[in-house]
Amino acid sequence: MPLATEFDVDIVIPVYNEGVNILGTLESLKRELQFRGRVLICYDHDDDDTLTALARYSPAPLVLTTVRNRRRGVIGAVLTGFEETTAPCVIVMPADDDYNAPWLNEMIRQHRLGYDIVAASRFMPGGRMVGGPPLKVTLVRLAAWFMHHVARVPTHDASNGFRLFSRRVIERIPIESDRGFAYSIEYLVKAHRLGWPIVEVPVHWYERKAGQSRFRIFGWMAVYMKWLLFALGTTYAGRGPASVKLKVTEVACEPR
């Protein structure tokens, strides 16, 4: 049987000097979230100004936990956060997103309907992407179009790191990626090959007003291409669920 938890959702937020942004994001969650939530702030260094901003902040009714990363980089922060989660579903969201909190409720509701991944989509009806460097925007839109229309991944926004994952995804699918937000695409394409249910909800995205983005499209492109080819293999090469290596987990049996 699944372990009992006091939280409906764990929200993992990787940070790097997000002191100017984090309180607005947390305040939006306090206003909008309709479920019992815990926020895990995942940071690299004790002098991160996010921690200074949080020092006297009262997160109630949210529960707030700060987590020192055990690995380097964005992916290290997210995977460290995953290791600390216990809720039935986990949402990863950016530290500067103070406008999409209402959609978290729909993401959680979709998970409760049986979906293992709920993808936040900027490119489906109702979604928006506003601002950003033209080259980045063009590449992101082209990649999203290709992954959906050619590779046939069931979301219009495969590269978006803002996403909900079920406990099953986190506990059963091992991550091979070692940089950026590629873990999110990896989870997506592996769950798709396994036939696990995936759905998307519309969200908005605006170019950040303050702080520095850690998105590095050219530095991460090679690993993103790996998972694009993986998705193509699912659709066109007949590669099925047996080709996905899952973690071996112990299954507790109830006494007869």
PDB file of C-alpha atoms in Angstrom:
ATOM      1  CA  MET A   1       0.000   0.000   0.000  1.00  0.00           C
ATOM      2  CA  PRO A   2       1.245   3.569  -0.637  1.00  0.00           C
ATOM      3  CA  LEU A   3       2.772   5.397   2.308  1.00  0.00           C
ATOM      4  CA  ALA A   4       0.506   7.894   4.039  1.00  0.00           C
ATOM      5  CA  THR A   5       1.550  11.533   3.734  1.00  0.00           C
ATOM      6  CA  GLU A   6       0.204  14.749   5.189  1.00  0.00           C
ATOM      7  CA  PHE A   7       0.668  16.570   1.871  1.00  0.00           C
ATOM      8  CA  ASP A   8      -1.342  16.392  -1.341  1.00  0.00           C
ATOM      9  CA  VAL A   9       1.529  17.856  -3.345  1.00  0.00           C
ATOM     10  CA  ASP A  10       5.205  18.650  -2.956  1.00  0.00           C
ATOM     11  CA  ILE A  11       6.367  21.674  -4.975  1.00  0.00           C
ATOM     12  CA  VAL A  12      10.060  21.658  -5.845  1.00  0.00           C
ATOM     13  CA  ILE A  13      11.561  25.064  -6.645  1.00  0.00           C
ATOM     14  CA  PRO A  14      15.254  25.163  -7.620  1.00  0.00           C
ATOM     15  CA  VAL A  15      16.820  28.524  -6.779  1.00  0.00           C
ATOM     16  CA  TYR A  16      19.982  30.487  -7.428  1.00  0.00           C
ATOM     17  CA  ASN A  17      19.902  33.974  -5.904  1.00  0.00           C
ATOM     18  CA  GLU A  18      16.145  34.346  -6.362  1.00  0.00           C
ATOM     19  CA  GLY A  19      15.664  36.626  -3.380  1.00  0.00           C
ATOM     20  CA  VAL A  20      13.968  39.275  -5.489  1.00  0.00           C
ATOM     21  CA  ASN A  21      11.443  36.767  -6.907  1.00  0.00           C
ATOM     22  CA  ILE A  22      10.737  34.037  -4.392  1.00  0.00           C
ATOM     23  CA  LEU A  23       8.347  35.849  -2.019  1.00  0.00           C
ATOM     24  CA  GLY A  24       5.987  36.833  -4.831  1.00  0.00           C
ATOM     25  CA  THR A  25       5.872  33.223  -6.008  1.00  0.00           C
ATOM     26  CA  LEU A  26       5.190  31.911  -2.504  1.00  0.00           C
ATOM     27  CA  GLU A  27       2.508  34.536  -1.897  1.00  0.00           C
ATOM     28  CA  SER A  28       0.733  33.456  -5.094  1.00  0.00           C
ATOM     29  CA  LEU A  29       0.797  29.846  -3.904  1.00  0.00           C
ATOM     30  CA  LYS A  30      -0.606  30.883  -0.513  1.00  0.00           C
ATOM     31  CA  ARG A  31      -3.481  32.694  -2.231  1.00  0.00           C
ATOM     32  CA  GLU A  32      -4.355  30.146  -4.880  1.00  0.00           C
ATOM     33  CA  LEU A  33      -3.392  26.611  -3.871  1.00  0.00           C
ATOM     34  CA  GLN A  34      -6.452  24.643  -2.767  1.00  0.00           C
ATOM     35  CA  PHE A  35      -4.570  21.518  -1.652  1.00  0.00           C
ATOM     36  CA  ARG A  36      -2.260  20.706   1.234  1.00  0.00           C
ATOM     37  CA  GLY A  37       1.131  21.696  -0.104  1.00  0.00           C
ATOM     38  CA  ARG A  38       4.759  21.663   0.900  1.00  0.00           C
ATOM     39  CA  VAL A  39       7.336  23.780  -0.920  1.00  0.00           C
ATOM     40  CA  LEU A  40      10.922  22.561  -1.134  1.00  0.00           C
ATOM     41  CA  ILE A  41      13.420  25.337  -1.883  1.00  0.00           C
ATOM     42  CA  CYS A  42      16.529  23.664  -3.324  1.00  0.00           C
ATOM     43  CA  TYR A  43      19.687  25.760  -3.140  1.00  0.00           C
ATOM     44  CA  ASP A  44      23.431  25.344  -3.760  1.00  0.00           C
ATOM     45  CA  HIS A  45      25.166  27.680  -1.294  1.00  0.00           C
ATOM     46  CA  ASP A  46      24.399  29.052   2.161  1.00  0.00           C
ATOM     47  CA  ASP A  47      25.012  32.598   0.916  1.00  0.00           C
ATOM     48  CA  ASP A  48      22.223  32.350  -1.673  1.00  0.00           C
ATOM     49  CA  ASP A  49      20.126  35.508  -1.256  1.00  0.00           C
ATOM     50  CA  THR A  50      16.947  33.407  -1.529  1.00  0.00           C
ATOM     51  CA  LEU A  51      17.628  32.200   2.015  1.00  0.00           C
ATOM     52  CA  THR A  52      18.001  35.790   3.230  1.00  0.00           C
ATOM     53  CA  ALA A  53      14.616  36.675   1.741  1.00  0.00           C
ATOM     54  CA  LEU A  54      13.033  33.676   3.454  1.00  0.00           C
ATOM     55  CA  ALA A  55      14.615  34.242   6.868  1.00  0.00           C
ATOM     56  CA  ARG A  56      11.610  36.056   8.379  1.00  0.00           C
ATOM     57  CA  TYR A  57       8.937  34.878   5.968  1.00  0.00           C
ATOM     58  CA  SER A  58       5.820  33.104   7.251  1.00  0.00           C
ATOM     59  CA  PRO A  59       4.674  30.556   4.651  1.00  0.00           C
ATOM     60  CA  ALA A  60       1.539  29.273   6.436  1.00  0.00           C
ATOM     61  CA  PRO A  61      -0.678  27.573   5.390  1.00  0.00           C
ATOM     62  CA  LEU A  62       2.082  26.184   3.165  1.00  0.00           C
ATOM     63  CA  VAL A  63       4.886  24.175   4.714  1.00  0.00           C
ATOM     64  CA  LEU A  64       8.291  25.437   3.603  1.00  0.00           C
ATOM     65  CA  THR A  65      11.460  23.338   3.622  1.00  0.00           C
ATOM     66  CA  THR A  66      14.914  24.438   2.466  1.00  0.00           C
ATOM     67  CA  VAL A  67      17.070  21.695   0.972  1.00  0.00           C
ATOM     68  CA  ARG A  68      20.831  21.927   0.376  1.00  0.00           C
ATOM     69  CA  ASN A  69      21.598  20.378  -2.999  1.00  0.00           C
ATOM     70  CA  ARG A  70      23.634  17.198  -3.016  1.00  0.00           C
ATOM     71  CA  ARG A  71      24.477  17.555  -6.712  1.00  0.00           C
ATOM     72  CA  ARG A  72      25.563  20.464  -8.895  1.00  0.00           C
ATOM     73  CA  GLY A  73      23.501  22.412 -11.383  1.00  0.00           C
ATOM     74  CA  VAL A  74      19.809  22.721 -12.119  1.00  0.00           C
ATOM     75  CA  ILE A  75      19.325  18.990 -12.480  1.00  0.00           C
ATOM     76  CA  GLY A  76      21.153  18.406  -9.200  1.00  0.00           C
ATOM     77  CA  ALA A  77      18.759  20.756  -7.430  1.00  0.00           C
ATOM     78  CA  VAL A  78      15.672  19.097  -8.876  1.00  0.00           C
ATOM     79  CA  LEU A  79      16.827  15.534  -8.215  1.00  0.00           C
ATOM     80  CA  THR A  80      17.805  16.450  -4.654  1.00  0.00           C
ATOM     81  CA  GLY A  81      14.316  17.868  -4.206  1.00  0.00           C
ATOM     82  CA  PHE A  82      12.748  14.689  -5.575  1.00  0.00           C
ATOM     83  CA  GLU A  83      14.649  12.628  -3.017  1.00  0.00           C
ATOM     84  CA  GLU A  84      13.032  14.664  -0.227  1.00  0.00           C
ATOM     85  CA  THR A  85       9.459  14.385  -1.501  1.00  0.00           C
ATOM     86  CA  THR A  86       6.781  12.117  -0.060  1.00  0.00           C
ATOM     87  CA  ALA A  87       3.512  13.405  -1.567  1.00  0.00           C
ATOM     88  CA  PRO A  88       1.517  11.466  -4.202  1.00  0.00           C
ATOM     89  CA  CYS A  89       2.561  14.024  -6.831  1.00  0.00           C
ATOM     90  CA  VAL A  90       5.380  16.497  -7.279  1.00  0.00           C
ATOM     91  CA  ILE A  91       5.335  19.766  -9.225  1.00  0.00           C
ATOM     92  CA  VAL A  92       8.521  21.481 -10.377  1.00  0.00           C
ATOM     93  CA  MET A  93       8.063  25.192 -10.979  1.00  0.00           C
ATOM     94  CA  PRO A  94      10.301  28.245 -11.491  1.00  0.00           C
ATOM     95  CA  ALA A  95      11.178  30.587  -8.641  1.00  0.00           C
ATOM     96  CA  ASP A  96       9.976  33.635 -10.585  1.00  0.00           C
ATOM     97  CA  ASP A  97       6.530  32.281 -11.547  1.00  0.00           C
ATOM     98  CA  ASP A  98       4.052  34.350  -9.544  1.00  0.00           C
ATOM     99  CA  TYR A  99       1.180  34.053 -12.052  1.00  0.00           C
ATOM    100  CA  ASN A 100       0.464  30.361 -12.757  1.00  0.00           C
ATOM    101  CA  ALA A 101      -0.438  29.237  -9.235  1.00  0.00           C
ATOM    102  CA  PRO A 102      -4.174  28.820 -10.079  1.00  0.00           C
ATOM    103  CA  TRP A 103      -3.242  26.163 -12.649  1.00  0.00           C
ATOM    104  CA  LEU A 104      -1.561  24.001 -10.015  1.00  0.00           C
ATOM    105  CA  ASN A 105      -5.026  23.064  -8.748  1.00  0.00           C
ATOM    106  CA  GLU A 106      -6.037  21.762 -12.180  1.00  0.00           C
ATOM    107  CA  MET A 107      -2.746  19.885 -12.504  1.00  0.00           C
ATOM    108  CA  ILE A 108      -3.381  18.125  -9.200  1.00  0.00           C
ATOM    109  CA  ARG A 109      -6.973  17.348 -10.159  1.00  0.00           C
ATOM    110  CA  GLN A 110      -5.778  15.806 -13.425  1.00  0.00           C
ATOM    111  CA  HIS A 111      -3.285  13.674 -11.502  1.00  0.00           C
ATOM    112  CA  ARG A 112      -6.110  12.450  -9.276  1.00  0.00           C
ATOM    113  CA  LEU A 113      -7.979  11.403 -12.419  1.00  0.00           C
ATOM    114  CA  GLY A 114      -5.120   8.996 -13.115  1.00  0.00           C
ATOM    115  CA  TYR A 115      -2.497  10.919 -15.093  1.00  0.00           C
ATOM    116  CA  ASP A 116       1.156  10.226 -14.322  1.00  0.00           C
ATOM    117  CA  ILE A 117       2.445  13.390 -15.977  1.00  0.00           C
ATOM    118  CA  VAL A 118       0.588  16.680 -16.250  1.00  0.00           C
ATOM    119  CA  ALA A 119       2.491  18.952 -18.618  1.00  0.00           C
ATOM    120  CA  ALA A 120       2.132  22.698 -18.335  1.00  0.00           C
ATOM    121  CA  SER A 121       1.851  23.909 -21.934  1.00  0.00           C
ATOM    122  CA  ARG A 122       2.548  27.355 -23.345  1.00  0.00           C
ATOM    123  CA  PHE A 123       1.591  26.279 -26.861  1.00  0.00           C
ATOM    124  CA  MET A 124      -1.817  24.651 -26.508  1.00  0.00           C
ATOM    125  CA  PRO A 125      -5.058  26.680 -26.725  1.00  0.00           C
ATOM    126  CA  GLY A 126      -5.174  28.975 -23.706  1.00  0.00           C
ATOM    127  CA  GLY A 127      -1.399  28.993 -23.211  1.00  0.00           C
ATOM    128  CA  ARG A 128       0.933  31.921 -23.895  1.00  0.00           C
ATOM    129  CA  MET A 129       4.640  32.652 -24.249  1.00  0.00           C
ATOM    130  CA  VAL A 130       5.426  36.348 -23.981  1.00  0.00           C
ATOM    131  CA  GLY A 131       8.844  37.948 -24.371  1.00  0.00           C
ATOM    132  CA  GLY A 132      12.219  36.257 -24.384  1.00  0.00           C
ATOM    133  CA  PRO A 133      15.217  36.461 -26.751  1.00  0.00           C
ATOM    134  CA  PRO A 134      14.040  35.841 -30.342  1.00  0.00           C
ATOM    135  CA  LEU A 135      16.493  32.996 -30.994  1.00  0.00           C
ATOM    136  CA  LYS A 136      15.498  31.176 -27.811  1.00  0.00           C
ATOM    137  CA  VAL A 137      11.783  31.620 -28.537  1.00  0.00           C
ATOM    138  CA  THR A 138      12.179  30.360 -32.107  1.00  0.00           C
ATOM    139  CA  LEU A 139      14.160  27.276 -31.093  1.00  0.00           C
ATOM    140  CA  VAL A 140      11.775  26.420 -28.240  1.00  0.00           C
ATOM    141  CA  ARG A 141       8.720  26.747 -30.494  1.00  0.00           C
ATOM    142  CA  LEU A 142      10.310  24.673 -33.275  1.00  0.00           C
ATOM    143  CA  ALA A 143      11.310  21.932 -30.846  1.00  0.00           C
ATOM    144  CA  ALA A 144       7.822  21.885 -29.313  1.00  0.00           C
ATOM    145  CA  TRP A 145       6.185  21.673 -32.752  1.00  0.00           C
ATOM    146  CA  PHE A 146       8.469  18.843 -33.848  1.00  0.00           C
ATOM    147  CA  MET A 147       8.057  16.805 -30.653  1.00  0.00           C
ATOM    148  CA  HIS A 148       4.267  17.040 -30.825  1.00  0.00           C
ATOM    149  CA  HIS A 149       3.515  16.815 -34.557  1.00  0.00           C
ATOM    150  CA  VAL A 150       6.375  14.587 -35.752  1.00  0.00           C
ATOM    151  CA  ALA A 151       7.495  12.574 -32.716  1.00  0.00           C
ATOM    152  CA  ARG A 152       3.858  12.551 -31.507  1.00  0.00           C
ATOM    153  CA  VAL A 153       4.597  13.163 -27.851  1.00  0.00           C
ATOM    154  CA  PRO A 154       1.249  13.962 -26.170  1.00  0.00           C
ATOM    155  CA  THR A 155       1.961  17.570 -25.218  1.00  0.00           C
ATOM    156  CA  HIS A 156       2.419  20.734 -27.265  1.00  0.00           C
ATOM    157  CA  ASP A 157       5.276  21.855 -24.965  1.00  0.00           C
ATOM    158  CA  ALA A 158       7.725  18.993 -24.438  1.00  0.00           C
ATOM    159  CA  SER A 159      10.641  21.141 -23.253  1.00  0.00           C
ATOM    160  CA  ASN A 160       8.819  22.997 -20.486  1.00  0.00           C
ATOM    161  CA  GLY A 161      10.319  22.194 -17.085  1.00  0.00           C
ATOM    162  CA  PHE A 162       7.118  23.287 -15.292  1.00  0.00           C
ATOM    163  CA  ARG A 163       5.456  19.906 -14.854  1.00  0.00           C
ATOM    164  CA  LEU A 164       3.699  17.510 -12.469  1.00  0.00           C
ATOM    165  CA  PHE A 165       5.004  13.987 -11.945  1.00  0.00           C
ATOM    166  CA  SER A 166       3.297  11.153 -10.101  1.00  0.00           C
ATOM    167  CA  ARG A 167       5.026   9.249  -7.340  1.00  0.00           C
ATOM    168  CA  ARG A 168       5.237   6.300  -9.750  1.00  0.00           C
ATOM    169  CA  VAL A 169       7.246   8.318 -12.278  1.00  0.00           C
ATOM    170  CA  ILE A 170       9.727   9.555  -9.687  1.00  0.00           C
ATOM    171  CA  GLU A 171      10.163   6.196  -7.974  1.00  0.00           C
ATOM    172  CA  ARG A 172      10.188   3.893 -11.020  1.00  0.00           C
ATOM    173  CA  ILE A 173      11.855   5.762 -13.901  1.00  0.00           C
ATOM    174  CA  PRO A 174      15.622   6.261 -13.487  1.00  0.00           C
ATOM    175  CA  ILE A 175      17.144   9.505 -14.774  1.00  0.00           C
ATOM    176  CA  GLU A 176      20.142   9.337 -17.113  1.00  0.00           C
ATOM    177  CA  SER A 177      20.357  13.044 -17.992  1.00  0.00           C
ATOM    178  CA  ASP A 178      23.087  15.053 -16.322  1.00  0.00           C
ATOM    179  CA  ARG A 179      22.357  18.669 -17.190  1.00  0.00           C
ATOM    180  CA  GLY A 180      19.691  21.322 -17.441  1.00  0.00           C
ATOM    181  CA  PHE A 181      16.012  20.485 -17.473  1.00  0.00           C
ATOM    182  CA  ALA A 182      16.550  17.442 -19.709  1.00  0.00           C
ATOM    183  CA  TYR A 183      15.283  15.183 -16.907  1.00  0.00           C
ATOM    184  CA  SER A 184      11.790  16.580 -17.566  1.00  0.00           C
ATOM    185  CA  ILE A 185      11.855  15.602 -21.239  1.00  0.00           C
ATOM    186  CA  GLU A 186      13.371  12.244 -20.277  1.00  0.00           C
ATOM    187  CA  TYR A 187      10.547  11.488 -17.846  1.00  0.00           C
ATOM    188  CA  LEU A 188       8.043  12.567 -20.510  1.00  0.00           C
ATOM    189  CA  VAL A 189       9.329  10.420 -23.379  1.00  0.00           C
ATOM    190  CA  LYS A 190       9.948   7.376 -21.172  1.00  0.00           C
ATOM    191  CA  ALA A 191       6.461   7.567 -19.656  1.00  0.00           C
ATOM    192  CA  HIS A 192       5.078   7.926 -23.180  1.00  0.00           C
ATOM    193  CA  ARG A 193       6.910   4.786 -24.323  1.00  0.00           C
ATOM    194  CA  LEU A 194       5.615   2.920 -21.277  1.00  0.00           C
ATOM    195  CA  GLY A 195       2.078   3.941 -22.171  1.00  0.00           C
ATOM    196  CA  TRP A 196       1.560   5.758 -18.881  1.00  0.00           C
ATOM    197  CA  PRO A 197      -1.164   8.441 -19.128  1.00  0.00           C
ATOM    198  CA  ILE A 198      -0.080  12.011 -19.910  1.00  0.00           C
ATOM    199  CA  VAL A 199      -2.207  15.153 -20.165  1.00  0.00           C
ATOM    200  CA  GLU A 200      -1.517  18.869 -20.539  1.00  0.00           C
ATOM    201  CA  VAL A 201      -2.984  22.076 -19.153  1.00  0.00           C
ATOM    202  CA  PRO A 202      -2.452  25.601 -20.512  1.00  0.00           C
ATOM    203  CA  VAL A 203      -0.148  28.027 -18.708  1.00  0.00           C
ATOM    204  CA  HIS A 204       1.394  31.409 -19.418  1.00  0.00           C
ATOM    205  CA  TRP A 205       5.100  32.229 -19.556  1.00  0.00           C
ATOM    206  CA  TYR A 206       6.600  35.704 -19.336  1.00  0.00           C
ATOM    207  CA  GLU A 207      10.231  36.689 -19.638  1.00  0.00           C
ATOM    208  CA  ARG A 208      11.575  37.187 -16.136  1.00  0.00           C
ATOM    209  CA  LYS A 209      11.680  40.763 -14.820  1.00  0.00           C
ATOM    210  CA  ALA A 210      14.544  40.218 -12.367  1.00  0.00           C
ATOM    211  CA  GLY A 211      17.327  37.753 -11.700  1.00  0.00           C
ATOM    212  CA  GLN A 212      19.252  35.625 -14.157  1.00  0.00           C
ATOM    213  CA  SER A 213      17.826  32.630 -16.004  1.00  0.00           C
ATOM    214  CA  ARG A 214      19.794  29.364 -15.798  1.00  0.00           C
ATOM    215  CA  PHE A 215      18.390  28.142 -19.102  1.00  0.00           C
ATOM    216  CA  ARG A 216      21.268  27.276 -21.468  1.00  0.00           C
ATOM    217  CA  ILE A 217      19.768  26.075 -24.722  1.00  0.00           C
ATOM    218  CA  PHE A 218      23.032  25.513 -26.618  1.00  0.00           C
ATOM    219  CA  GLY A 219      24.823  23.888 -23.690  1.00  0.00           C
ATOM    220  CA  TRP A 220      21.948  21.452 -23.209  1.00  0.00           C
ATOM    221  CA  MET A 221      21.053  20.810 -26.848  1.00  0.00           C
ATOM    222  CA  ALA A 222      22.946  17.508 -27.234  1.00  0.00           C
ATOM    223  CA  VAL A 223      21.147  15.809 -24.352  1.00  0.00           C
ATOM    224  CA  TYR A 224      17.805  17.224 -25.547  1.00  0.00           C
ATOM    225  CA  MET A 225      18.465  15.699 -28.978  1.00  0.00           C
ATOM    226  CA  LYS A 226      18.992  12.306 -27.343  1.00  0.00           C
ATOM    227  CA  TRP A 227      15.454  12.318 -25.990  1.00  0.00           C
ATOM    228  CA  LEU A 228      14.002  13.659 -29.217  1.00  0.00           C
ATOM    229  CA  LEU A 229      15.482  10.614 -30.978  1.00  0.00           C
ATOM    230  CA  PHE A 230      14.103   8.415 -28.195  1.00  0.00           C
ATOM    231  CA  ALA A 231      10.617   9.821 -28.858  1.00  0.00           C
ATOM    232  CA  LEU A 232      10.995   9.190 -32.587  1.00  0.00           C
ATOM    233  CA  GLY A 233      11.994   5.602 -31.806  1.00  0.00           C
ATOM    234  CA  THR A 234       8.786   5.107 -29.844  1.00  0.00           C
ATOM    235  CA  THR A 235       6.637   6.322 -32.740  1.00  0.00           C
ATOM    236  CA  TYR A 236       8.456   5.005 -35.794  1.00  0.00           C
ATOM    237  CA  ALA A 237      10.836   2.198 -34.780  1.00  0.00           C
ATOM    238  CA  GLY A 238       8.380   0.090 -32.840  1.00  0.00           C
ATOM    239  CA  ARG A 239      10.292   0.357 -29.584  1.00  0.00           C
ATOM    240  CA  GLY A 240       7.975  -0.572 -26.758  1.00  0.00           C
ATOM    241  CA  PRO A 241       7.771  -0.512 -22.961  1.00  0.00           C
ATOM    242  CA  ALA A 242      10.231  -3.392 -22.567  1.00  0.00           C
ATOM    243  CA  SER A 243      13.026  -1.086 -23.764  1.00  0.00           C
ATOM    244  CA  VAL A 244      12.616   1.208 -20.732  1.00  0.00           C
ATOM    245  CA  LYS A 245      14.603   0.110 -17.712  1.00  0.00           C
ATOM    246  CA  LEU A 246      12.674   0.721 -14.528  1.00  0.00           C
ATOM    247  CA  LYS A 247      13.984   0.891 -10.997  1.00  0.00           C
ATOM    248  CA  VAL A 248      13.525  -2.276  -8.996  1.00  0.00           C
ATOM    249  CA  THR A 249      11.274  -1.464  -6.064  1.00  0.00           C
ATOM    250  CA  GLU A 250      10.111  -3.604  -3.219  1.00  0.00           C
ATOM    251  CA  VAL A 251       6.388  -4.239  -3.203  1.00  0.00           C
ATOM    252  CA  ALA A 252       4.822  -4.609   0.200  1.00  0.00           C
ATOM    253  CA  CYS A 253       2.236  -7.400   0.350  1.00  0.00           C
ATOM    254  CA  GLU A 254      -0.719  -7.195   2.637  1.00  0.00           C
ATOM    255  CA  PRO A 255      -1.224 -10.190   4.913  1.00  0.00           C
ATOM    256  CA  ARG A 256      -3.948 -12.513   3.725  1.00  0.00           C
TER     257      ARG A 256
END
